[in-house]
Amino acid sequence: MKTVLISTYELGRQPFGLASPAAWLRQAGLAVTCLDLSCQPLNEEIVRSADFIGIYIPMHTATRLAVQILPTIQKLNPRAHLCCYGLYAPVNEGFLRKLGVKTILGGEFEEGLVATIKALQNPSSSPGIQPTISLARQNFLVPNRESLPPLSRYAKLLLGGGGSRITGYTEASRGCKHRCRHCPIVPVYNGVFRVVQPAAVLDDIQQQVAMGAEHITFGDPDFFNGIRHAMKVVTALHAEHPALTYDVTIKVEHLLKQAEFLPALHETGCAFVTSAVESLDDEVLGHLDKGHTFNDFVRVLDLCRQADLPLSPTFVAFTPWTTLQNYCSFIAGLRQLGLADHVAPIQLGIRLLIPAGSRLLELAAISQMAGTFDESALVYPWRNPDPLVDDLCSKVQNVVHQGGKQKATRRQIFKRVAAMAQEAAGIEPAGSLEPIDRVDRAATPYLTEPWYC
């Protein structure tokens, strides 16, 4: 049985969600071809010859792109068994089945993919239909990356002082212990996380170094969910590859609780830490159930600077609770904290998504505000009580988009957004909008692919 695995988008990374199941399928003796449509055209010949087509949908954008490509795939090969797997597959199961998808797999999907294909090969001797969501503990294999585009085709690490590094990607864990209301991980994992065995992680890094990787992004939703596991991995990584740098994502709450390990991250080559701060407003943080306050974030920022560990915060700038005044306060807060050069411009215009299964719908204000689920957009639509806030959001997103096309610096885009926000709020400029430096800007590295969702 010929199998094709397809990724539509994964933040400019070489998809772990293709490489990992490819290893499992090949070990089971199954023929598999991988296609990454973010940097490859859809190969019509390969699609036509496939018996099983699995589309990896780990995020909102990837899912919308998958929905767009499904009719083409079905036209090319109406006989193939269609499967969608990844984080966004179970929560959109009903819609995807209406589009002709036969199998839906979420959570720990590798075993389910193998079992499903074997069942199709020999229905009488197979275990049958697999659970839509599996949280089973798996013994991971080293991902098979041989049929994927080279790492040079993907996002790179830009060094603040100039130059770049070829970047690889791996995962040391999945899921998350926490249940933040807006997080798309929660409807699938619901407070559970699973580790990838250190040997598999390190062997995956080793093969990517052999492919030219000079930097590794760990895609774990929270690298400090399992602190001993995390530190074991990066300590061994640094011992084997002392020149290799890496980046991780860690909650503010964990950075504060595990502050003693921050110097060790720096010493083992961590180039920066991404943290989903989401807001500088304690009321909004409470609605999102983030588990930290503004003061916690300020403390973490100070701890990271003491450890010489650049912090790259991400935000949901526009929510149902955003006003023109507190958006201006958000921009002013970033300026005062010296973060204008640390925050990707796209973060200034991110609007809260309410996907299927979201815990946000537990809030009475949200359930009353949210419209009927929009299958074309894969979200519950909402509007801010103040139309001027939604108008500002559109304008900010346009400034960020145009700034990217014009290759404007983060600082230039920040100043444009700050001026626009003041104008929208009717605030008379009281001084310079020039961002304040708290650390040397040359020490701020970042990836070429903007953080999106």
PDB file of N, CA, C and O in Angstrom, residues 311-382:
ATOM      1  N   LEU A 311      14.751  36.771  26.119  1.00  0.00           N
ATOM      2  CA  LEU A 311      13.377  36.307  26.204  1.00  0.00           C
ATOM      3  C   LEU A 311      12.581  36.895  25.045  1.00  0.00           C
ATOM      4  O   LEU A 311      12.616  38.098  24.808  1.00  0.00           O
ATOM      5  N   SER A 312      11.881  36.035  24.313  1.00  0.00           N
ATOM      6  CA  SER A 312      11.072  36.458  23.171  1.00  0.00           C
ATOM      7  C   SER A 312       9.604  36.227  23.527  1.00  0.00           C
ATOM      8  O   SER A 312       9.088  35.120  23.341  1.00  0.00           O
ATOM      9  N   PRO A 313       8.917  37.232  24.056  1.00  0.00           N
ATOM     10  CA  PRO A 313       7.523  37.039  24.459  1.00  0.00           C
ATOM     11  C   PRO A 313       6.566  37.081  23.276  1.00  0.00           C
ATOM     12  O   PRO A 313       6.794  37.793  22.299  1.00  0.00           O
ATOM     13  N   THR A 314       5.496  36.300  23.360  1.00  0.00           N
ATOM     14  CA  THR A 314       4.430  36.349  22.360  1.00  0.00           C
ATOM     15  C   THR A 314       3.154  36.836  23.030  1.00  0.00           C
ATOM     16  O   THR A 314       2.972  36.688  24.245  1.00  0.00           O
ATOM     17  N   PHE A 315       2.271  37.425  22.235  1.00  0.00           N
ATOM     18  CA  PHE A 315       1.085  38.070  22.792  1.00  0.00           C
ATOM     19  C   PHE A 315      -0.153  37.800  21.950  1.00  0.00           C
ATOM     20  O   PHE A 315      -0.053  37.503  20.751  1.00  0.00           O
ATOM     21  N   VAL A 316      -1.296  37.888  22.591  1.00  0.00           N
ATOM     22  CA  VAL A 316      -2.582  37.988  21.897  1.00  0.00           C
ATOM     23  C   VAL A 316      -3.054  39.406  22.172  1.00  0.00           C
ATOM     24  O   VAL A 316      -3.675  39.693  23.199  1.00  0.00           O
ATOM     25  N   ALA A 317      -2.712  40.307  21.267  1.00  0.00           N
ATOM     26  CA  ALA A 317      -2.891  41.741  21.532  1.00  0.00           C
ATOM     27  C   ALA A 317      -4.350  42.181  21.496  1.00  0.00           C
ATOM     28  O   ALA A 317      -4.736  43.111  22.209  1.00  0.00           O
ATOM     29  N   PHE A 318      -5.165  41.516  20.670  1.00  0.00           N
ATOM     30  CA  PHE A 318      -6.562  41.931  20.520  1.00  0.00           C
ATOM     31  C   PHE A 318      -7.493  40.826  21.005  1.00  0.00           C
ATOM     32  O   PHE A 318      -7.522  39.728  20.442  1.00  0.00           O
ATOM     33  N   THR A 319      -8.219  41.118  22.079  1.00  0.00           N
ATOM     34  CA  THR A 319      -9.160  40.187  22.692  1.00  0.00           C
ATOM     35  C   THR A 319     -10.504  40.896  22.864  1.00  0.00           C
ATOM     36  O   THR A 319     -10.609  42.115  22.666  1.00  0.00           O
ATOM     37  N   PRO A 320     -11.530  40.167  23.268  1.00  0.00           N
ATOM     38  CA  PRO A 320     -12.810  40.844  23.536  1.00  0.00           C
ATOM     39  C   PRO A 320     -12.722  41.869  24.658  1.00  0.00           C
ATOM     40  O   PRO A 320     -13.614  42.715  24.797  1.00  0.00           O
ATOM     41  N   TRP A 321     -11.663  41.799  25.473  1.00  0.00           N
ATOM     42  CA  TRP A 321     -11.518  42.720  26.596  1.00  0.00           C
ATOM     43  C   TRP A 321     -10.584  43.892  26.270  1.00  0.00           C
ATOM     44  O   TRP A 321     -10.355  44.761  27.104  1.00  0.00           O
ATOM     45  N   THR A 322     -10.033  43.918  25.066  1.00  0.00           N
ATOM     46  CA  THR A 322      -9.125  44.994  24.666  1.00  0.00           C
ATOM     47  C   THR A 322      -9.898  46.281  24.416  1.00  0.00           C
ATOM     48  O   THR A 322     -10.937  46.272  23.746  1.00  0.00           O
ATOM     49  N   THR A 323      -9.377  47.391  24.955  1.00  0.00           N
ATOM     50  CA  THR A 323      -9.899  48.732  24.651  1.00  0.00           C
ATOM     51  C   THR A 323      -8.786  49.520  23.957  1.00  0.00           C
ATOM     52  O   THR A 323      -7.622  49.108  23.969  1.00  0.00           O
ATOM     53  N   LEU A 324      -9.143  50.629  23.366  1.00  0.00           N
ATOM     54  CA  LEU A 324      -8.125  51.469  22.733  1.00  0.00           C
ATOM     55  C   LEU A 324      -7.095  51.923  23.766  1.00  0.00           C
ATOM     56  O   LEU A 324      -5.890  51.954  23.494  1.00  0.00           O
ATOM     57  N   GLN A 325      -7.583  52.218  24.968  1.00  0.00           N
ATOM     58  CA  GLN A 325      -6.676  52.707  26.002  1.00  0.00           C
ATOM     59  C   GLN A 325      -5.715  51.618  26.474  1.00  0.00           C
ATOM     60  O   GLN A 325      -4.514  51.863  26.625  1.00  0.00           O
ATOM     61  N   ASN A 326      -6.239  50.389  26.691  1.00  0.00           N
ATOM     62  CA  ASN A 326      -5.289  49.383  27.193  1.00  0.00           C
ATOM     63  C   ASN A 326      -4.404  48.818  26.086  1.00  0.00           C
ATOM     64  O   ASN A 326      -3.344  48.260  26.370  1.00  0.00           O
ATOM     65  N   TYR A 327      -4.813  48.987  24.814  1.00  0.00           N
ATOM     66  CA  TYR A 327      -3.863  48.642  23.753  1.00  0.00           C
ATOM     67  C   TYR A 327      -2.701  49.635  23.761  1.00  0.00           C
ATOM     68  O   TYR A 327      -1.537  49.254  23.604  1.00  0.00           O
ATOM     69  N   CYS A 328      -3.024  50.907  23.954  1.00  0.00           N
ATOM     70  CA  CYS A 328      -1.943  51.910  24.071  1.00  0.00           C
ATOM     71  C   CYS A 328      -1.065  51.620  25.275  1.00  0.00           C
ATOM     72  O   CYS A 328       0.161  51.792  25.218  1.00  0.00           O
ATOM     73  N   SER A 329      -1.671  51.137  26.365  1.00  0.00           N
ATOM     74  CA  SER A 329      -0.896  50.769  27.549  1.00  0.00           C
ATOM     75  C   SER A 329      -0.002  49.574  27.261  1.00  0.00           C
ATOM     76  O   SER A 329       1.134  49.494  27.761  1.00  0.00           O
ATOM     77  N   PHE A 330      -0.501  48.644  26.460  1.00  0.00           N
ATOM     78  CA  PHE A 330       0.293  47.482  26.044  1.00  0.00           C
ATOM     79  C   PHE A 330       1.529  47.924  25.265  1.00  0.00           C
ATOM     80  O   PHE A 330       2.657  47.506  25.564  1.00  0.00           O
ATOM     81  N   ILE A 331       1.338  48.808  24.299  1.00  0.00           N
ATOM     82  CA  ILE A 331       2.462  49.310  23.505  1.00  0.00           C
ATOM     83  C   ILE A 331       3.439  50.082  24.392  1.00  0.00           C
ATOM     84  O   ILE A 331       4.665  49.917  24.297  1.00  0.00           O
ATOM     85  N   ALA A 332       2.894  50.922  25.278  1.00  0.00           N
ATOM     86  CA  ALA A 332       3.754  51.685  26.189  1.00  0.00           C
ATOM     87  C   ALA A 332       4.528  50.751  27.120  1.00  0.00           C
ATOM     88  O   ALA A 332       5.702  50.998  27.432  1.00  0.00           O
ATOM     89  N   GLY A 333       3.870  49.652  27.548  1.00  0.00           N
ATOM     90  CA  GLY A 333       4.540  48.695  28.415  1.00  0.00           C
ATOM     91  C   GLY A 333       5.703  48.013  27.724  1.00  0.00           C
ATOM     92  O   GLY A 333       6.784  47.842  28.313  1.00  0.00           O
ATOM     93  N   LEU A 334       5.507  47.619  26.468  1.00  0.00           N
ATOM     94  CA  LEU A 334       6.603  47.008  25.709  1.00  0.00           C
ATOM     95  C   LEU A 334       7.768  47.977  25.577  1.00  0.00           C
ATOM     96  O   LEU A 334       8.938  47.593  25.688  1.00  0.00           O
ATOM     97  N   ARG A 335       7.445  49.229  25.333  1.00  0.00           N
ATOM     98  CA  ARG A 335       8.495  50.251  25.185  1.00  0.00           C
ATOM     99  C   ARG A 335       9.259  50.423  26.497  1.00  0.00           C
ATOM    100  O   ARG A 335      10.498  50.406  26.510  1.00  0.00           O
ATOM    101  N   GLN A 336       8.525  50.564  27.597  1.00  0.00           N
ATOM    102  CA  GLN A 336       9.166  50.794  28.882  1.00  0.00           C
ATOM    103  C   GLN A 336      10.005  49.596  29.339  1.00  0.00           C
ATOM    104  O   GLN A 336      11.046  49.761  29.991  1.00  0.00           O
ATOM    105  N   LEU A 337       9.565  48.398  28.973  1.00  0.00           N
ATOM    106  CA  LEU A 337      10.296  47.192  29.353  1.00  0.00           C
ATOM    107  C   LEU A 337      11.461  46.893  28.408  1.00  0.00           C
ATOM    108  O   LEU A 337      12.188  45.916  28.615  1.00  0.00           O
ATOM    109  N   GLY A 338      11.626  47.712  27.378  1.00  0.00           N
ATOM    110  CA  GLY A 338      12.732  47.504  26.450  1.00  0.00           C
ATOM    111  C   GLY A 338      12.554  46.296  25.561  1.00  0.00           C
ATOM    112  O   GLY A 338      13.530  45.628  25.195  1.00  0.00           O
ATOM    113  N   LEU A 339      11.287  46.003  25.176  1.00  0.00           N
ATOM    114  CA  LEU A 339      11.005  44.769  24.440  1.00  0.00           C
ATOM    115  C   LEU A 339      10.665  44.976  22.968  1.00  0.00           C
ATOM    116  O   LEU A 339      10.339  44.015  22.275  1.00  0.00           O
ATOM    117  N   ALA A 340      10.711  46.196  22.486  1.00  0.00           N
ATOM    118  CA  ALA A 340      10.309  46.453  21.096  1.00  0.00           C
ATOM    119  C   ALA A 340      11.121  45.625  20.109  1.00  0.00           C
ATOM    120  O   ALA A 340      10.607  45.196  19.069  1.00  0.00           O
ATOM    121  N   ASP A 341      12.393  45.378  20.400  1.00  0.00           N
ATOM    122  CA  ASP A 341      13.238  44.610  19.484  1.00  0.00           C
ATOM    123  C   ASP A 341      13.169  43.108  19.735  1.00  0.00           C
ATOM    124  O   ASP A 341      13.712  42.319  18.970  1.00  0.00           O
ATOM    125  N   HIS A 342      12.493  42.717  20.811  1.00  0.00           N
ATOM    126  CA  HIS A 342      12.375  41.301  21.142  1.00  0.00           C
ATOM    127  C   HIS A 342      11.065  40.706  20.646  1.00  0.00           C
ATOM    128  O   HIS A 342      10.917  39.488  20.606  1.00  0.00           O
ATOM    129  N   VAL A 343      10.111  41.550  20.317  1.00  0.00           N
ATOM    130  CA  VAL A 343       8.770  41.087  19.950  1.00  0.00           C
ATOM    131  C   VAL A 343       8.611  41.134  18.433  1.00  0.00           C
ATOM    132  O   VAL A 343       8.760  42.196  17.818  1.00  0.00           O
ATOM    133  N   ALA A 344       8.305  39.991  17.838  1.00  0.00           N
ATOM    134  CA  ALA A 344       8.058  39.954  16.395  1.00  0.00           C
ATOM    135  C   ALA A 344       6.880  40.872  16.072  1.00  0.00           C
ATOM    136  O   ALA A 344       5.861  40.844  16.775  1.00  0.00           O
ATOM    137  N   PRO A 345       6.979  41.710  15.030  1.00  0.00           N
ATOM    138  CA  PRO A 345       5.900  42.658  14.726  1.00  0.00           C
ATOM    139  C   PRO A 345       4.527  42.018  14.626  1.00  0.00           C
ATOM    140  O   PRO A 345       3.525  42.635  15.006  1.00  0.00           O
ATOM    141  N   ILE A 346       4.452  40.789  14.130  1.00  0.00           N
ATOM    142  CA  ILE A 346       3.143  40.146  13.983  1.00  0.00           C
ATOM    143  C   ILE A 346       2.437  40.015  15.323  1.00  0.00           C
ATOM    144  O   ILE A 346       1.204  39.984  15.398  1.00  0.00           O
ATOM    145  N   GLN A 347       3.213  39.972  16.427  1.00  0.00           N
ATOM    146  CA  GLN A 347       2.616  39.858  17.754  1.00  0.00           C
ATOM    147  C   GLN A 347       1.810  41.097  18.138  1.00  0.00           C
ATOM    148  O   GLN A 347       0.938  41.031  19.002  1.00  0.00           O
ATOM    149  N   LEU A 348       2.088  42.219  17.504  1.00  0.00           N
ATOM    150  CA  LEU A 348       1.370  43.454  17.810  1.00  0.00           C
ATOM    151  C   LEU A 348      -0.052  43.450  17.256  1.00  0.00           C
ATOM    152  O   LEU A 348      -0.877  44.283  17.645  1.00  0.00           O
ATOM    153  N   GLY A 349      -0.336  42.508  16.341  1.00  0.00           N
ATOM    154  CA  GLY A 349      -1.650  42.482  15.708  1.00  0.00           C
ATOM    155  C   GLY A 349      -2.386  41.159  15.830  1.00  0.00           C
ATOM    156  O   GLY A 349      -3.424  40.975  15.195  1.00  0.00           O
ATOM    157  N   ILE A 350      -1.891  40.242  16.654  1.00  0.00           N
ATOM    158  CA  ILE A 350      -2.555  38.942  16.794  1.00  0.00           C
ATOM    159  C   ILE A 350      -3.927  39.128  17.445  1.00  0.00           C
ATOM    160  O   ILE A 350      -4.079  39.802  18.467  1.00  0.00           O
ATOM    161  N   ARG A 351      -4.932  38.500  16.857  1.00  0.00           N
ATOM    162  CA  ARG A 351      -6.310  38.569  17.361  1.00  0.00           C
ATOM    163  C   ARG A 351      -6.693  37.200  17.914  1.00  0.00           C
ATOM    164  O   ARG A 351      -6.369  36.171  17.333  1.00  0.00           O
ATOM    165  N   LEU A 352      -7.353  37.183  19.042  1.00  0.00           N
ATOM    166  CA  LEU A 352      -7.720  35.942  19.710  1.00  0.00           C
ATOM    167  C   LEU A 352      -8.547  35.041  18.801  1.00  0.00           C
ATOM    168  O   LEU A 352      -9.544  35.478  18.216  1.00  0.00           O
ATOM    169  N   LEU A 353      -8.124  33.795  18.678  1.00  0.00           N
ATOM    170  CA  LEU A 353      -8.878  32.783  17.948  1.00  0.00           C
ATOM    171  C   LEU A 353      -9.670  31.940  18.943  1.00  0.00           C
ATOM    172  O   LEU A 353      -9.151  31.556  19.996  1.00  0.00           O
ATOM    173  N   ILE A 354     -10.898  31.625  18.589  1.00  0.00           N
ATOM    174  CA  ILE A 354     -11.705  30.713  19.409  1.00  0.00           C
ATOM    175  C   ILE A 354     -12.007  29.490  18.547  1.00  0.00           C
ATOM    176  O   ILE A 354     -12.993  29.455  17.815  1.00  0.00           O
ATOM    177  N   PRO A 355     -11.134  28.483  18.573  1.00  0.00           N
ATOM    178  CA  PRO A 355     -11.337  27.302  17.730  1.00  0.00           C
ATOM    179  C   PRO A 355     -12.345  26.343  18.347  1.00  0.00           C
ATOM    180  O   PRO A 355     -12.789  26.521  19.496  1.00  0.00           O
ATOM    181  N   ALA A 356     -12.696  25.325  17.617  1.00  0.00           N
ATOM    182  CA  ALA A 356     -13.599  24.295  18.134  1.00  0.00           C
ATOM    183  C   ALA A 356     -12.995  23.672  19.387  1.00  0.00           C
ATOM    184  O   ALA A 356     -11.800  23.415  19.460  1.00  0.00           O
ATOM    185  N   GLY A 357     -13.835  23.449  20.387  1.00  0.00           N
ATOM    186  CA  GLY A 357     -13.387  22.814  21.620  1.00  0.00           C
ATOM    187  C   GLY A 357     -12.716  23.740  22.609  1.00  0.00           C
ATOM    188  O   GLY A 357     -12.268  23.298  23.668  1.00  0.00           O
ATOM    189  N   SER A 358     -12.625  25.034  22.309  1.00  0.00           N
ATOM    190  CA  SER A 358     -11.899  25.966  23.150  1.00  0.00           C
ATOM    191  C   SER A 358     -12.536  26.109  24.535  1.00  0.00           C
ATOM    192  O   SER A 358     -13.763  26.229  24.672  1.00  0.00           O
ATOM    193  N   ARG A 359     -11.694  26.163  25.573  1.00  0.00           N
ATOM    194  CA  ARG A 359     -12.164  26.415  26.932  1.00  0.00           C
ATOM    195  C   ARG A 359     -12.673  27.842  27.106  1.00  0.00           C
ATOM    196  O   ARG A 359     -13.336  28.139  28.097  1.00  0.00           O
ATOM    197  N   LEU A 360     -12.373  28.706  26.173  1.00  0.00           N
ATOM    198  CA  LEU A 360     -12.902  30.066  26.256  1.00  0.00           C
ATOM    199  C   LEU A 360     -14.426  30.068  26.289  1.00  0.00           C
ATOM    200  O   LEU A 360     -15.046  30.962  26.874  1.00  0.00           O
ATOM    201  N   LEU A 361     -15.037  29.068  25.680  1.00  0.00           N
ATOM    202  CA  LEU A 361     -16.493  28.998  25.626  1.00  0.00           C
ATOM    203  C   LEU A 361     -17.101  28.694  26.982  1.00  0.00           C
ATOM    204  O   LEU A 361     -18.323  28.766  27.156  1.00  0.00           O
ATOM    205  N   GLU A 362     -16.255  28.358  27.977  1.00  0.00           N
ATOM    206  CA  GLU A 362     -16.739  28.180  29.341  1.00  0.00           C
ATOM    207  C   GLU A 362     -17.133  29.522  29.969  1.00  0.00           C
ATOM    208  O   GLU A 362     -17.892  29.563  30.934  1.00  0.00           O
ATOM    209  N   LEU A 363     -16.559  30.604  29.443  1.00  0.00           N
ATOM    210  CA  LEU A 363     -16.850  31.934  29.971  1.00  0.00           C
ATOM    211  C   LEU A 363     -18.182  32.431  29.410  1.00  0.00           C
ATOM    212  O   LEU A 363     -18.386  32.452  28.192  1.00  0.00           O
ATOM    213  N   ALA A 364     -19.072  32.836  30.301  1.00  0.00           N
ATOM    214  CA  ALA A 364     -20.398  33.278  29.861  1.00  0.00           C
ATOM    215  C   ALA A 364     -20.308  34.426  28.870  1.00  0.00           C
ATOM    216  O   ALA A 364     -21.030  34.447  27.863  1.00  0.00           O
ATOM    217  N   ALA A 365     -19.398  35.374  29.112  1.00  0.00           N
ATOM    218  CA  ALA A 365     -19.270  36.529  28.215  1.00  0.00           C
ATOM    219  C   ALA A 365     -18.870  36.097  26.812  1.00  0.00           C
ATOM    220  O   ALA A 365     -19.351  36.658  25.813  1.00  0.00           O
ATOM    221  N   ILE A 366     -18.007  35.094  26.721  1.00  0.00           N
ATOM    222  CA  ILE A 366     -17.559  34.622  25.406  1.00  0.00           C
ATOM    223  C   ILE A 366     -18.651  33.815  24.724  1.00  0.00           C
ATOM    224  O   ILE A 366     -18.918  33.982  23.524  1.00  0.00           O
ATOM    225  N   SER A 367     -19.299  32.919  25.449  1.00  0.00           N
ATOM    226  CA  SER A 367     -20.340  32.093  24.827  1.00  0.00           C
ATOM    227  C   SER A 367     -21.495  32.950  24.313  1.00  0.00           C
ATOM    228  O   SER A 367     -22.125  32.620  23.300  1.00  0.00           O
ATOM    229  N   GLN A 368     -21.759  34.073  24.995  1.00  0.00           N
ATOM    230  CA  GLN A 368     -22.821  34.979  24.537  1.00  0.00           C
ATOM    231  C   GLN A 368     -22.371  35.818  23.345  1.00  0.00           C
ATOM    232  O   GLN A 368     -23.165  36.167  22.479  1.00  0.00           O
ATOM    233  N   MET A 369     -21.075  36.130  23.301  1.00  0.00           N
ATOM    234  CA  MET A 369     -20.531  36.984  22.248  1.00  0.00           C
ATOM    235  C   MET A 369     -20.254  36.209  20.962  1.00  0.00           C
ATOM    236  O   MET A 369     -20.416  36.735  19.857  1.00  0.00           O
ATOM    237  N   ALA A 370     -19.808  34.955  21.106  1.00  0.00           N
ATOM    238  CA  ALA A 370     -19.371  34.175  19.946  1.00  0.00           C
ATOM    239  C   ALA A 370     -20.545  33.834  19.040  1.00  0.00           C
ATOM    240  O   ALA A 370     -21.633  33.469  19.505  1.00  0.00           O
ATOM    241  N   GLY A 371     -20.306  33.969  17.757  1.00  0.00           N
ATOM    242  CA  GLY A 371     -21.323  33.591  16.793  1.00  0.00           C
ATOM    243  C   GLY A 371     -21.304  32.096  16.510  1.00  0.00           C
ATOM    244  O   GLY A 371     -20.626  31.319  17.190  1.00  0.00           O
ATOM    245  N   THR A 372     -22.049  31.670  15.513  1.00  0.00           N
ATOM    246  CA  THR A 372     -22.067  30.270  15.096  1.00  0.00           C
ATOM    247  C   THR A 372     -20.709  29.887  14.525  1.00  0.00           C
ATOM    248  O   THR A 372     -20.069  30.688  13.836  1.00  0.00           O
ATOM    249  N   PHE A 373     -20.271  28.679  14.811  1.00  0.00           N
ATOM    250  CA  PHE A 373     -18.964  28.233  14.335  1.00  0.00           C
ATOM    251  C   PHE A 373     -18.869  28.394  12.821  1.00  0.00           C
ATOM    252  O   PHE A 373     -19.728  27.944  12.077  1.00  0.00           O
ATOM    253  N   ASP A 374     -17.816  29.058  12.382  1.00  0.00           N
ATOM    254  CA  ASP A 374     -17.580  29.327  10.967  1.00  0.00           C
ATOM    255  C   ASP A 374     -16.648  28.249  10.417  1.00  0.00           C
ATOM    256  O   ASP A 374     -15.454  28.263  10.671  1.00  0.00           O
ATOM    257  N   GLU A 375     -17.220  27.314   9.663  1.00  0.00           N
ATOM    258  CA  GLU A 375     -16.410  26.198   9.177  1.00  0.00           C
ATOM    259  C   GLU A 375     -15.376  26.639   8.157  1.00  0.00           C
ATOM    260  O   GLU A 375     -14.319  26.021   8.036  1.00  0.00           O
ATOM    261  N   SER A 376     -15.637  27.707   7.438  1.00  0.00           N
ATOM    262  CA  SER A 376     -14.657  28.159   6.446  1.00  0.00           C
ATOM    263  C   SER A 376     -13.440  28.776   7.129  1.00  0.00           C
ATOM    264  O   SER A 376     -12.313  28.651   6.642  1.00  0.00           O
ATOM    265  N   ALA A 377     -13.655  29.417   8.278  1.00  0.00           N
ATOM    266  CA  ALA A 377     -12.550  30.036   9.014  1.00  0.00           C
ATOM    267  C   ALA A 377     -12.060  29.161  10.158  1.00  0.00           C
ATOM    268  O   ALA A 377     -11.022  29.436  10.758  1.00  0.00           O
ATOM    269  N   LEU A 378     -12.839  28.124  10.495  1.00  0.00           N
ATOM    270  CA  LEU A 378     -12.512  27.177  11.572  1.00  0.00           C
ATOM    271  C   LEU A 378     -12.426  27.857  12.938  1.00  0.00           C
ATOM    272  O   LEU A 378     -11.619  27.473  13.785  1.00  0.00           O
ATOM    273  N   VAL A 379     -13.266  28.850  13.156  1.00  0.00           N
ATOM    274  CA  VAL A 379     -13.307  29.553  14.441  1.00  0.00           C
ATOM    275  C   VAL A 379     -14.734  29.977  14.755  1.00  0.00           C
ATOM    276  O   VAL A 379     -15.591  30.033  13.873  1.00  0.00           O
ATOM    277  N   TYR A 380     -14.964  30.296  16.038  1.00  0.00           N
ATOM    278  CA  TYR A 380     -16.170  31.008  16.434  1.00  0.00           C
ATOM    279  C   TYR A 380     -15.893  32.497  16.257  1.00  0.00           C
ATOM    280  O   TYR A 380     -14.986  33.038  16.890  1.00  0.00           O
ATOM    281  N   PRO A 381     -16.611  33.179  15.394  1.00  0.00           N
ATOM    282  CA  PRO A 381     -16.349  34.610  15.175  1.00  0.00           C
ATOM    283  C   PRO A 381     -16.797  35.433  16.381  1.00  0.00           C
ATOM    284  O   PRO A 381     -17.738  35.073  17.088  1.00  0.00           O
ATOM    285  N   TRP A 382     -16.110  36.542  16.607  1.00  0.00           N
ATOM    286  CA  TRP A 382     -16.496  37.470  17.666  1.00  0.00           C
ATOM    287  C   TRP A 382     -16.120  38.890  17.251  1.00  0.00           C
ATOM    288  O   TRP A 382     -15.253  39.083  16.402  1.00  0.00           O
TER     289      TRP A 382
END
